[in-house]
Amino acid sequence: QVQVVESGGGLVQSGGSLRLSCTASGRTFSLYSMGWFRQAPGKEREFLAAITTVGVNTAYADSVEGRFTVSRDNAKNTVYLQMNSLKPEDTALYYCAAGSLTWPKEFRYWGQGTQVTVSS
């Protein structure tokens, strides 16, 4: 079993930045591809970004490419999502996922989410 925990969410003004962090424990972190998703109220969960085991390959949704950057530090068992130029429509519950089933959008293990609110 893998435990996934997100952190770093909060309230930020439009145009601002946040960096989300995600740790995955229980198995060897470096063996897992990792992904980021979000879900806004009344909407379906949306894929944002994914990164392979050692960070060689990444994938992004069109809606965030150029504004969001996914990275990982395997020594710290942590994956990051750097979010810049945030917009009110980025407001959502952000989820981290581990263990790719189908690259890049299907994952086995999920965290509980961290809330990001962008004020206008």
Tab-separated table of C-alpha atoms in Angstrom:
chain	number	residue	atom	x	y	z
A	1	GLN	CA	0.000	0.000	0.000
A	2	VAL	CA	1.166	3.525	-0.792
A	3	GLN	CA	0.137	6.549	1.233
A	4	VAL	CA	-0.081	9.799	-0.711
A	5	VAL	CA	-0.256	13.153	1.075
A	6	GLU	CA	-0.531	16.575	-0.549
A	7	SER	CA	0.343	19.920	1.030
A	8	GLY	CA	0.879	23.530	0.092
A	9	GLY	CA	-2.594	24.612	-0.868
A	10	GLY	CA	-4.050	27.901	0.247
A	11	LEU	CA	-5.511	31.217	-0.772
A	12	VAL	CA	-3.688	33.287	-3.359
A	13	GLN	CA	-4.549	36.333	-5.436
A	14	SER	CA	-5.025	36.143	-9.170
A	15	GLY	CA	-1.642	36.254	-10.890
A	16	GLY	CA	0.119	34.767	-7.907
A	17	SER	CA	1.986	31.508	-7.443
A	18	LEU	CA	1.828	28.440	-5.246
A	19	ARG	CA	3.896	25.317	-5.002
A	20	LEU	CA	2.174	22.107	-4.044
A	21	SER	CA	4.085	19.207	-2.572
A	22	CYS	CA	3.226	15.538	-2.434
A	23	THR	CA	4.883	12.725	-0.576
A	24	ALA	CA	4.306	9.040	-1.190
A	25	SER	CA	5.344	6.466	1.374
A	26	GLY	CA	5.026	2.763	1.827
A	27	ARG	CA	6.977	1.653	-1.203
A	28	THR	CA	10.055	2.863	-3.057
A	29	PHE	CA	9.045	6.322	-4.234
A	30	SER	CA	11.380	6.326	-7.214
A	31	LEU	CA	9.558	3.357	-8.733
A	32	TYR	CA	6.355	5.350	-9.224
A	33	SER	CA	5.306	7.773	-11.859
A	34	MET	CA	3.353	10.599	-10.235
A	35	GLY	CA	0.505	12.790	-11.348
A	36	TRP	CA	-1.465	15.869	-10.384
A	37	PHE	CA	-5.181	16.357	-10.866
A	38	ARG	CA	-7.823	18.795	-9.678
A	39	GLN	CA	-11.552	18.878	-9.203
A	40	ALA	CA	-13.637	22.004	-8.955
A	41	PRO	CA	-17.144	21.967	-7.446
A	42	GLY	CA	-19.646	20.549	-9.907
A	43	LYS	CA	-16.956	19.491	-12.363
A	44	GLU	CA	-15.208	16.250	-13.200
A	45	ARG	CA	-11.693	15.527	-12.065
A	46	GLU	CA	-9.174	17.011	-14.474
A	47	PHE	CA	-5.688	15.778	-15.313
A	48	LEU	CA	-3.015	18.455	-14.915
A	49	ALA	CA	0.471	16.992	-15.106
A	50	ALA	CA	2.471	13.817	-14.715
A	51	ILE	CA	6.110	12.867	-14.342
A	52	THR	CA	7.882	9.563	-14.817
A	53	THR	CA	9.966	7.767	-12.225
A	54	VAL	CA	13.199	9.726	-12.577
A	55	GLY	CA	11.667	12.776	-14.172
A	56	VAL	CA	12.812	12.188	-17.718
A	57	ASN	CA	9.332	12.525	-19.170
A	58	THR	CA	6.521	14.875	-18.250
A	59	ALA	CA	3.042	15.488	-19.589
A	60	TYR	CA	0.715	18.459	-19.170
A	61	ALA	CA	-2.866	19.359	-19.857
A	62	ASP	CA	-3.282	22.138	-22.410
A	63	SER	CA	-5.040	24.238	-19.788
A	64	VAL	CA	-1.936	24.507	-17.610
A	65	GLU	CA	1.039	23.994	-19.911
A	66	GLY	CA	3.362	26.950	-19.642
A	67	ARG	CA	1.964	27.987	-16.253
A	68	PHE	CA	2.397	24.811	-14.186
A	69	THR	CA	5.574	22.763	-13.808
A	70	VAL	CA	5.830	19.282	-12.319
A	71	SER	CA	9.103	18.106	-10.793
A	72	ARG	CA	10.298	15.540	-8.291
A	73	ASP	CA	13.040	14.949	-5.767
A	74	ASN	CA	13.407	11.238	-5.228
A	75	ALA	CA	15.837	11.772	-2.353
A	76	LYS	CA	13.001	13.523	-0.490
A	77	ASN	CA	10.217	11.209	-1.751
A	78	THR	CA	8.442	14.320	-2.972
A	79	VAL	CA	6.836	15.543	-6.159
A	80	TYR	CA	6.021	19.209	-6.712
A	81	LEU	CA	3.602	21.231	-8.764
A	82	GLN	CA	4.750	24.805	-9.266
A	83	MET	CA	1.763	26.908	-10.266
A	84	ASN	CA	2.313	30.381	-11.698
A	85	SER	CA	0.011	33.035	-13.125
A	86	LEU	CA	-2.895	31.581	-11.206
A	87	LYS	CA	-6.429	32.441	-12.259
A	88	PRO	CA	-9.720	32.254	-10.368
A	89	GLU	CA	-10.689	29.312	-12.562
A	90	ASP	CA	-7.756	27.375	-11.085
A	91	THR	CA	-9.683	27.204	-7.811
A	92	ALA	CA	-10.178	23.526	-7.001
A	93	LEU	CA	-9.204	20.638	-4.786
A	94	TYR	CA	-5.825	19.439	-6.032
A	95	TYR	CA	-4.937	15.763	-5.869
A	96	CYS	CA	-1.676	13.915	-6.154
A	97	ALA	CA	-1.554	10.365	-7.452
A	98	ALA	CA	1.083	7.645	-7.563
A	99	GLY	CA	1.618	4.538	-9.604
A	100	SER	CA	0.696	5.002	-13.231
A	101	LEU	CA	-1.746	2.472	-14.648
A	102	THR	CA	-2.032	4.111	-18.047
A	103	TRP	CA	0.355	6.969	-18.788
A	104	PRO	CA	-0.288	9.764	-18.110
A	105	LYS	CA	-3.836	9.908	-16.775
A	106	GLU	CA	-4.626	6.788	-14.782
A	107	PHE	CA	-3.110	6.134	-11.375
A	108	ARG	CA	-3.463	3.563	-8.655
A	109	TYR	CA	-2.994	5.505	-5.416
A	110	TRP	CA	-4.535	8.840	-4.487
A	111	GLY	CA	-4.198	11.458	-1.791
A	112	GLN	CA	-6.995	13.306	-0.032
A	113	GLY	CA	-6.352	16.588	-1.790
A	114	THR	CA	-5.297	20.108	-0.866
A	115	GLN	CA	-7.495	23.121	-1.528
A	116	VAL	CA	-6.316	25.935	-3.772
A	117	THR	CA	-8.393	29.093	-3.899
A	118	VAL	CA	-7.517	31.929	-6.254
A	119	SER	CA	-9.206	35.237	-5.547
A	120	SER	CA	-9.890	37.812	-8.249
